[in-house]
Amino acid sequence: ISNNVVGNNMTSSVYTRLVSLFVNKVTTLWQHGELSNFEYLMHINAAAGRSFQDLTQYPVFPWIIADYSSEVLDLNNPLTYRDLTKPMGAIGPRREQQYRDRYQTMDEFYKEGIEGSSPPFFYGTHYSCAGYVLHYLLRLQPYADMSIALQGGNFDKADRLFLSIENSWISASQENLQDVRELIPEFYYLPEFLSNSNNFDLGSTQKDEIVQDVVLPPWANGDPNEFI
């Protein structure tokens, strides 16, 4: 058993060093303009053990654009972009303060030993999980079948589906304290996932609006290719 432990520790150490060397190498290439942002993020995801083969460890890509309401996207305006120095839960001072207040309250309850209290935490949800991946990709196979299986034989309620880019951004960056999700790589290369080309019956919202394609921001002119 002792030899096995030593062997495992050595293997882990070697693997850690190899991953570190890999990350340093791709970072240098990226800094010198020899890798695109997309390629660099894919390499970083791979180093973290994330791949398209595992929905529970799917590649994570960040929200970058923060403007989903303008008729024209001004790429020279700093306000067009999300603040990448902060996680989704800290986008905007009001949202950040809400999480800080919740953490402080939980911390006080826990230290006072109040029954049922748990150790304090900022976020009760993750920025990526299998459910989020299926949420985004439900209009494509085989993800549609996976979404149906996840919901026990039907698509989720229409109002909870991936309906609109702008609404998803507002939920994850402003309104919903249970939503800090980031994006998936498909947002940056696969326009097909935004269209219901398979004509799935996704139901109707409470406003009696039939769910079809994802609603795009005005600056995309209704074209998934333009959005990507």
mmCIF file with all atom_site columns, N, CA, C and O in Angstrom, residues 21-31 35 40 43-44:
data_model
loop_
_atom_site.group_PDB
_atom_site.id
_atom_site.type_symbol
_atom_site.label_atom_id
_atom_site.label_alt_id
_atom_site.label_comp_id
_atom_site.label_asym_id
_atom_site.label_entity_id
_atom_site.label_seq_id
_atom_site.pdbx_PDB_ins_code
_atom_site.Cartn_x
_atom_site.Cartn_y
_atom_site.Cartn_z
_atom_site.occupancy
_atom_site.B_iso_or_equiv
_atom_site.pdbx_formal_charge
_atom_site.auth_seq_id
_atom_site.auth_comp_id
_atom_site.auth_asym_id
_atom_site.auth_atom_id
_atom_site.pdbx_PDB_model_num
ATOM 1  N N  . LEU A 1 21 ? 3.552  23.256 -17.317 1.00 0.00 ? 21 LEU A N  1
ATOM 2  C CA . LEU A 1 21 ? 4.380  23.585 -18.480 1.00 0.00 ? 21 LEU A CA 1
ATOM 3  C C  . LEU A 1 21 ? 3.522  23.871 -19.709 1.00 0.00 ? 21 LEU A C  1
ATOM 4  O O  . LEU A 1 21 ? 3.779  24.807 -20.471 1.00 0.00 ? 21 LEU A O  1
ATOM 5  N N  . PHE A 1 22 ? 2.479  23.069 -19.887 1.00 0.00 ? 22 PHE A N  1
ATOM 6  C CA . PHE A 1 22 ? 1.572  23.242 -21.018 1.00 0.00 ? 22 PHE A CA 1
ATOM 7  C C  . PHE A 1 22 ? 0.887  24.603 -20.953 1.00 0.00 ? 22 PHE A C  1
ATOM 8  O O  . PHE A 1 22 ? 0.841  25.343 -21.941 1.00 0.00 ? 22 PHE A O  1
ATOM 9  N N  . VAL A 1 23 ? 0.354  24.943 -19.771 1.00 0.00 ? 23 VAL A N  1
ATOM 10 C CA . VAL A 1 23 ? -0.345 26.213 -19.603 1.00 0.00 ? 23 VAL A CA 1
ATOM 11 C C  . VAL A 1 23 ? 0.608  27.389 -19.839 1.00 0.00 ? 23 VAL A C  1
ATOM 12 O O  . VAL A 1 23 ? 0.256  28.372 -20.501 1.00 0.00 ? 23 VAL A O  1
ATOM 13 N N  . ASN A 1 24 ? 1.805  27.291 -19.300 1.00 0.00 ? 24 ASN A N  1
ATOM 14 C CA . ASN A 1 24 ? 2.791  28.353 -19.507 1.00 0.00 ? 24 ASN A CA 1
ATOM 15 C C  . ASN A 1 24 ? 3.125  28.526 -20.982 1.00 0.00 ? 24 ASN A C  1
ATOM 16 O O  . ASN A 1 24 ? 3.276  29.655 -21.475 1.00 0.00 ? 24 ASN A O  1
ATOM 17 N N  . LYS A 1 25 ? 3.243  27.408 -21.699 1.00 0.00 ? 25 LYS A N  1
ATOM 18 C CA . LYS A 1 25 ? 3.587  27.455 -23.118 1.00 0.00 ? 25 LYS A CA 1
ATOM 19 C C  . LYS A 1 25 ? 2.474  28.104 -23.932 1.00 0.00 ? 25 LYS A C  1
ATOM 20 O O  . LYS A 1 25 ? 2.729  29.018 -24.732 1.00 0.00 ? 25 LYS A O  1
ATOM 21 N N  . VAL A 1 26 ? 1.228  27.655 -23.736 1.00 0.00 ? 26 VAL A N  1
ATOM 22 C CA . VAL A 1 26 ? 0.128  28.217 -24.529 1.00 0.00 ? 26 VAL A CA 1
ATOM 23 C C  . VAL A 1 26 ? -0.124 29.670 -24.151 1.00 0.00 ? 26 VAL A C  1
ATOM 24 O O  . VAL A 1 26 ? -0.533 30.483 -24.996 1.00 0.00 ? 26 VAL A O  1
ATOM 25 N N  . THR A 1 27 ? 0.105  30.020 -22.894 1.00 0.00 ? 27 THR A N  1
ATOM 26 C CA . THR A 1 27 ? -0.064 31.411 -22.478 1.00 0.00 ? 27 THR A CA 1
ATOM 27 C C  . THR A 1 27 ? 0.947  32.307 -23.178 1.00 0.00 ? 27 THR A C  1
ATOM 28 O O  . THR A 1 27 ? 0.616  33.399 -23.653 1.00 0.00 ? 27 THR A O  1
ATOM 29 N N  . THR A 1 28 ? 2.176  31.828 -23.282 1.00 0.00 ? 28 THR A N  1
ATOM 30 C CA . THR A 1 28 ? 3.205  32.590 -23.989 1.00 0.00 ? 28 THR A CA 1
ATOM 31 C C  . THR A 1 28 ? 2.844  32.762 -25.458 1.00 0.00 ? 28 THR A C  1
ATOM 32 O O  . THR A 1 28 ? 2.986  33.862 -26.022 1.00 0.00 ? 28 THR A O  1
ATOM 33 N N  . LEU A 1 29 ? 2.378  31.685 -26.085 1.00 0.00 ? 29 LEU A N  1
ATOM 34 C CA . LEU A 1 29 ? 1.973  31.765 -27.490 1.00 0.00 ? 29 LEU A CA 1
ATOM 35 C C  . LEU A 1 29 ? 0.831  32.763 -27.669 1.00 0.00 ? 29 LEU A C  1
ATOM 36 O O  . LEU A 1 29 ? 0.818  33.557 -28.618 1.00 0.00 ? 29 LEU A O  1
ATOM 37 N N  . TRP A 1 30 ? -0.124 32.733 -26.739 1.00 0.00 ? 30 TRP A N  1
ATOM 38 C CA . TRP A 1 30 ? -1.268 33.655 -26.813 1.00 0.00 ? 30 TRP A CA 1
ATOM 39 C C  . TRP A 1 30 ? -0.815 35.101 -26.641 1.00 0.00 ? 30 TRP A C  1
ATOM 40 O O  . TRP A 1 30 ? -1.245 35.994 -27.379 1.00 0.00 ? 30 TRP A O  1
ATOM 41 N N  . GLN A 1 31 ? 0.079  35.326 -25.674 1.00 0.00 ? 31 GLN A N  1
ATOM 42 C CA . GLN A 1 31 ? 0.559  36.687 -25.423 1.00 0.00 ? 31 GLN A CA 1
ATOM 43 C C  . GLN A 1 31 ? 1.322  37.258 -26.620 1.00 0.00 ? 31 GLN A C  1
ATOM 44 O O  . GLN A 1 31 ? 1.342  38.471 -26.822 1.00 0.00 ? 31 GLN A O  1
ATOM 45 N N  . LEU A 1 35 ? -1.725 32.479 -30.838 1.00 0.00 ? 35 LEU A N  1
ATOM 46 C CA . LEU A 1 35 ? -2.976 31.747 -30.602 1.00 0.00 ? 35 LEU A CA 1
ATOM 47 C C  . LEU A 1 35 ? -4.104 32.761 -30.499 1.00 0.00 ? 35 LEU A C  1
ATOM 48 O O  . LEU A 1 35 ? -3.929 33.829 -29.901 1.00 0.00 ? 35 LEU A O  1
ATOM 49 N N  . TYR A 1 40 ? -6.850 29.781 -27.227 1.00 0.00 ? 40 TYR A N  1
ATOM 50 C CA . TYR A 1 40 ? -6.243 29.833 -25.897 1.00 0.00 ? 40 TYR A CA 1
ATOM 51 C C  . TYR A 1 40 ? -7.227 29.331 -24.836 1.00 0.00 ? 40 TYR A C  1
ATOM 52 O O  . TYR A 1 40 ? -6.866 28.514 -23.982 1.00 0.00 ? 40 TYR A O  1
ATOM 53 N N  . HIS A 1 43 ? -7.560 25.593 -24.920 1.00 0.00 ? 43 HIS A N  1
ATOM 54 C CA . HIS A 1 43 ? -6.409 24.925 -24.299 1.00 0.00 ? 43 HIS A CA 1
ATOM 55 C C  . HIS A 1 43 ? -6.496 24.996 -22.771 1.00 0.00 ? 43 HIS A C  1
ATOM 56 O O  . HIS A 1 43 ? -6.186 24.013 -22.079 1.00 0.00 ? 43 HIS A O  1
ATOM 57 N N  . ILE A 1 44 ? -6.927 26.150 -22.246 1.00 0.00 ? 44 ILE A N  1
ATOM 58 C CA . ILE A 1 44 ? -7.044 26.297 -20.794 1.00 0.00 ? 44 ILE A CA 1
ATOM 59 C C  . ILE A 1 44 ? -8.126 25.367 -20.259 1.00 0.00 ? 44 ILE A C  1
ATOM 60 O O  . ILE A 1 44 ? -7.980 24.751 -19.193 1.00 0.00 ? 44 ILE A O  1
#
